[in-house]
Amino acid sequence: MKVKNSTIPADSLINKYLPANYSDAFECEITTEKEITADDILISLWTDMPDWVNKLFKLRNLLVKPFGLQAGEKEKPDIERCIRTGEKTPLANITDKSPNETIMQLDDKHLCAYLSIHMEDLGENRKKIRTITVVHFHYWLGYAYFYAICPFHYLVVRGMLKHILRPSALKTNK
């Protein structure tokens, strides 16, 4: 499966958070008979990370702790409940939902990020899946932090999308 750079679709709910200090979008196409939703994809992104991504997050958490930034420690059931029901967690909350899109907000003192999973039905069991990231910096530390991690962001988002959309990994709520 190939993950490639994309554009933000005109019908995406995330457009209301633009303009922003940073935005990107990645997409891939999958073929599956499973009834997957944007919620399913977002939950898998947060709960089924490859080992190398988990190690990067642990390193990140160690590095940001002295600056008082949220460490991003998460409980899988809390994240899943947040995505399915809209119940807030200390780090995340769901701001927008439609039948083909779910947007999660991650807000900290240095930046506010929105992560969208946008799905498009292509027919014949094919779906286009997009991850869209929109970031608003609160002050200079947001710029410094984000541009320090930006090269990793690119690798992590693409790698996680490939990891969770493998046919053997696709999970649904049904």
Short mmCIF file of C-alpha atoms in Angstrom, two decimals:
data_model
loop_
_atom_site.label_atom_id
_atom_site.label_comp_id
_atom_site.label_asym_id
_atom_site.label_seq_id
_atom_site.Cartn_x
_atom_site.Cartn_y
_atom_site.Cartn_z
CA MET A 1 0.00 0.00 0.00
CA LYS A 2 1.35 3.39 -0.97
CA VAL A 3 0.87 6.43 1.28
CA LYS A 4 1.32 9.70 -0.56
CA ASN A 5 1.00 13.41 0.02
CA SER A 6 -2.50 14.73 -0.52
CA THR A 7 -4.60 17.86 -0.42
CA ILE A 8 -7.32 18.73 2.06
CA PRO A 9 -10.67 17.92 0.43
CA ALA A 10 -13.11 20.80 -0.01
CA ASP A 11 -15.78 18.86 1.92
CA SER A 12 -13.55 18.19 4.95
CA LEU A 13 -14.80 19.51 8.28
CA ILE A 14 -11.22 20.47 9.13
CA ASN A 15 -11.35 23.41 6.73
CA LYS A 16 -12.95 25.50 9.49
CA TYR A 17 -9.62 25.34 11.39
CA LEU A 18 -7.73 26.88 8.46
CA PRO A 19 -5.69 28.97 7.94
CA ALA A 20 -3.14 27.52 10.33
CA ASN A 21 0.57 27.69 11.11
CA TYR A 22 1.00 24.20 9.66
CA SER A 23 -1.10 21.68 7.77
CA ASP A 24 -0.52 18.49 5.82
CA ALA A 25 -2.51 15.61 4.39
CA PHE A 26 -1.60 12.05 3.44
CA GLU A 27 -3.75 9.49 1.66
CA CYS A 28 -3.86 5.88 0.62
CA GLU A 29 -6.39 3.57 -0.95
CA ILE A 30 -7.48 0.26 0.50
CA THR A 31 -9.74 -2.53 -0.66
CA THR A 32 -11.74 -4.22 2.07
CA GLU A 33 -15.14 -5.76 2.61
CA LYS A 34 -15.03 -4.67 6.27
CA GLU A 35 -17.30 -1.84 7.36
CA ILE A 36 -14.64 0.49 8.72
CA THR A 37 -15.30 4.02 9.91
CA ALA A 38 -13.19 7.10 10.53
CA ASP A 39 -13.54 6.33 14.26
CA ASP A 40 -12.09 2.83 13.70
CA ILE A 41 -9.08 4.28 11.87
CA LEU A 42 -8.46 6.99 14.48
CA ILE A 43 -8.68 4.48 17.34
CA SER A 44 -6.22 2.18 15.59
CA LEU A 45 -3.81 5.09 15.04
CA TRP A 46 -3.72 5.72 18.80
CA THR A 47 -3.87 2.15 20.09
CA ASP A 48 -2.00 0.01 17.54
CA MET A 49 1.32 1.77 17.00
CA PRO A 50 4.37 0.02 15.58
CA ASP A 51 7.14 -0.58 18.16
CA TRP A 52 9.44 2.01 16.55
CA VAL A 53 6.72 4.68 16.96
CA ASN A 54 6.19 3.74 20.61
CA LYS A 55 9.93 4.17 21.18
CA LEU A 56 9.91 7.59 19.50
CA PHE A 57 6.98 8.69 21.70
CA LYS A 58 8.81 7.53 24.84
CA LEU A 59 11.86 9.55 23.79
CA ARG A 60 9.68 12.56 23.01
CA ASN A 61 7.99 12.31 26.42
CA LEU A 62 11.37 12.31 28.18
CA LEU A 63 12.54 15.33 26.19
CA VAL A 64 9.44 17.51 26.72
CA LYS A 65 8.90 16.78 30.41
CA PRO A 66 11.36 19.49 31.61
CA PHE A 67 9.40 22.09 29.61
CA GLY A 68 6.13 21.25 31.34
CA LEU A 69 4.50 19.98 28.16
CA GLN A 70 1.99 17.16 28.30
CA ALA A 71 3.75 13.86 27.99
CA GLY A 72 1.03 12.34 25.85
CA GLU A 73 0.65 9.40 28.21
CA LYS A 74 -2.62 7.77 27.24
CA GLU A 75 -4.78 4.91 28.25
CA LYS A 76 -6.13 2.95 25.30
CA PRO A 77 -9.65 2.58 26.77
CA ASP A 78 -9.81 6.35 27.48
CA ILE A 79 -8.80 7.22 23.92
CA GLU A 80 -11.27 4.75 22.44
CA ARG A 81 -14.08 6.05 24.67
CA CYS A 82 -13.17 9.64 23.74
CA ILE A 83 -13.38 8.84 20.02
CA ARG A 84 -16.54 6.72 20.18
CA THR A 85 -18.54 8.87 22.63
CA GLY A 86 -16.95 12.32 22.50
CA GLU A 87 -15.97 12.15 26.18
CA LYS A 88 -12.92 14.38 26.78
CA THR A 89 -9.59 13.13 28.09
CA PRO A 90 -6.90 15.36 29.63
CA LEU A 91 -5.06 15.45 26.30
CA ALA A 92 -7.69 14.92 23.61
CA ASN A 93 -11.22 15.64 22.59
CA ILE A 94 -13.37 15.06 19.50
CA THR A 95 -14.42 18.37 17.95
CA ASP A 96 -16.23 17.28 14.81
CA LYS A 97 -17.81 14.18 13.29
CA SER A 98 -19.63 13.28 10.12
CA PRO A 99 -20.39 9.90 8.54
CA ASN A 100 -17.02 10.00 6.74
CA GLU A 101 -14.79 12.04 9.08
CA THR A 102 -13.68 12.32 12.71
CA ILE A 103 -11.53 15.18 14.04
CA MET A 104 -9.55 14.95 17.27
CA GLN A 105 -8.14 18.04 18.98
CA LEU A 106 -4.93 17.84 21.02
CA ASP A 107 -4.46 21.07 22.98
CA ASP A 108 -1.47 21.99 25.09
CA LYS A 109 0.07 25.25 26.25
CA HIS A 110 2.44 25.35 23.27
CA LEU A 111 0.12 24.39 20.41
CA CYS A 112 -3.29 23.15 19.38
CA ALA A 113 -3.36 20.35 16.82
CA TYR A 114 -6.28 18.82 14.95
CA LEU A 115 -6.04 15.34 13.45
CA SER A 116 -8.70 14.34 10.94
CA ILE A 117 -9.43 10.95 9.48
CA HIS A 118 -11.35 11.59 6.27
CA MET A 119 -12.76 8.66 4.28
CA GLU A 120 -14.02 8.61 0.73
CA ASP A 121 -15.93 5.65 -0.73
CA LEU A 122 -14.55 4.82 -4.18
CA GLY A 123 -16.96 1.93 -4.86
CA GLU A 124 -16.26 -1.79 -5.29
CA ASN A 125 -15.05 -2.09 -1.64
CA ARG A 126 -12.35 0.56 -2.24
CA LYS A 127 -11.85 3.47 0.13
CA LYS A 128 -9.55 6.46 0.13
CA ILE A 129 -8.29 7.22 3.64
CA ARG A 130 -6.78 10.61 4.43
CA THR A 131 -5.03 11.80 7.57
CA ILE A 132 -5.06 15.57 7.85
CA THR A 133 -3.06 17.50 10.44
CA VAL A 134 -3.69 21.18 11.22
CA VAL A 135 -1.58 22.96 13.85
CA HIS A 136 -1.96 26.37 15.53
CA PHE A 137 1.03 27.53 17.59
CA HIS A 138 0.30 29.40 20.83
CA TYR A 139 3.71 31.06 21.12
CA TRP A 140 7.37 30.61 20.17
CA LEU A 141 7.75 27.30 22.02
CA GLY A 142 5.07 25.84 19.75
CA TYR A 143 7.11 26.78 16.68
CA ALA A 144 10.33 25.43 18.20
CA TYR A 145 8.73 22.19 19.33
CA PHE A 146 6.81 21.46 16.16
CA TYR A 147 9.57 22.21 13.70
CA ALA A 148 11.95 20.07 15.77
CA ILE A 149 9.59 17.09 15.47
CA CYS A 150 8.27 17.84 11.96
CA PRO A 151 10.58 15.38 10.13
CA PHE A 152 9.47 12.67 12.56
CA HIS A 153 5.80 13.68 12.17
CA TYR A 154 6.06 12.98 8.45
CA LEU A 155 7.59 9.53 9.00
CA VAL A 156 5.34 8.61 11.93
CA VAL A 157 2.01 9.51 10.29
CA ARG A 158 2.87 7.69 7.07
CA GLY A 159 4.27 4.68 8.94
CA MET A 160 1.30 4.45 11.29
CA LEU A 161 -1.17 4.66 8.41
CA LYS A 162 0.60 1.82 6.59
CA HIS A 163 0.75 -0.20 9.82
CA ILE A 164 -2.93 0.04 10.77
CA LEU A 165 -4.34 -0.37 7.26
CA ARG A 166 -2.69 -3.72 6.59
CA PRO A 167 -5.50 -6.17 5.77
CA SER A 168 -4.66 -8.27 8.83
CA ALA A 169 -4.75 -5.21 11.12
CA LEU A 170 -8.05 -3.60 10.09
CA LYS A 171 -10.33 -3.51 13.13
CA THR A 172 -13.90 -2.35 13.36
CA ASN A 173 -16.36 -1.70 16.15
CA LYS A 174 -18.76 -4.23 14.63
#
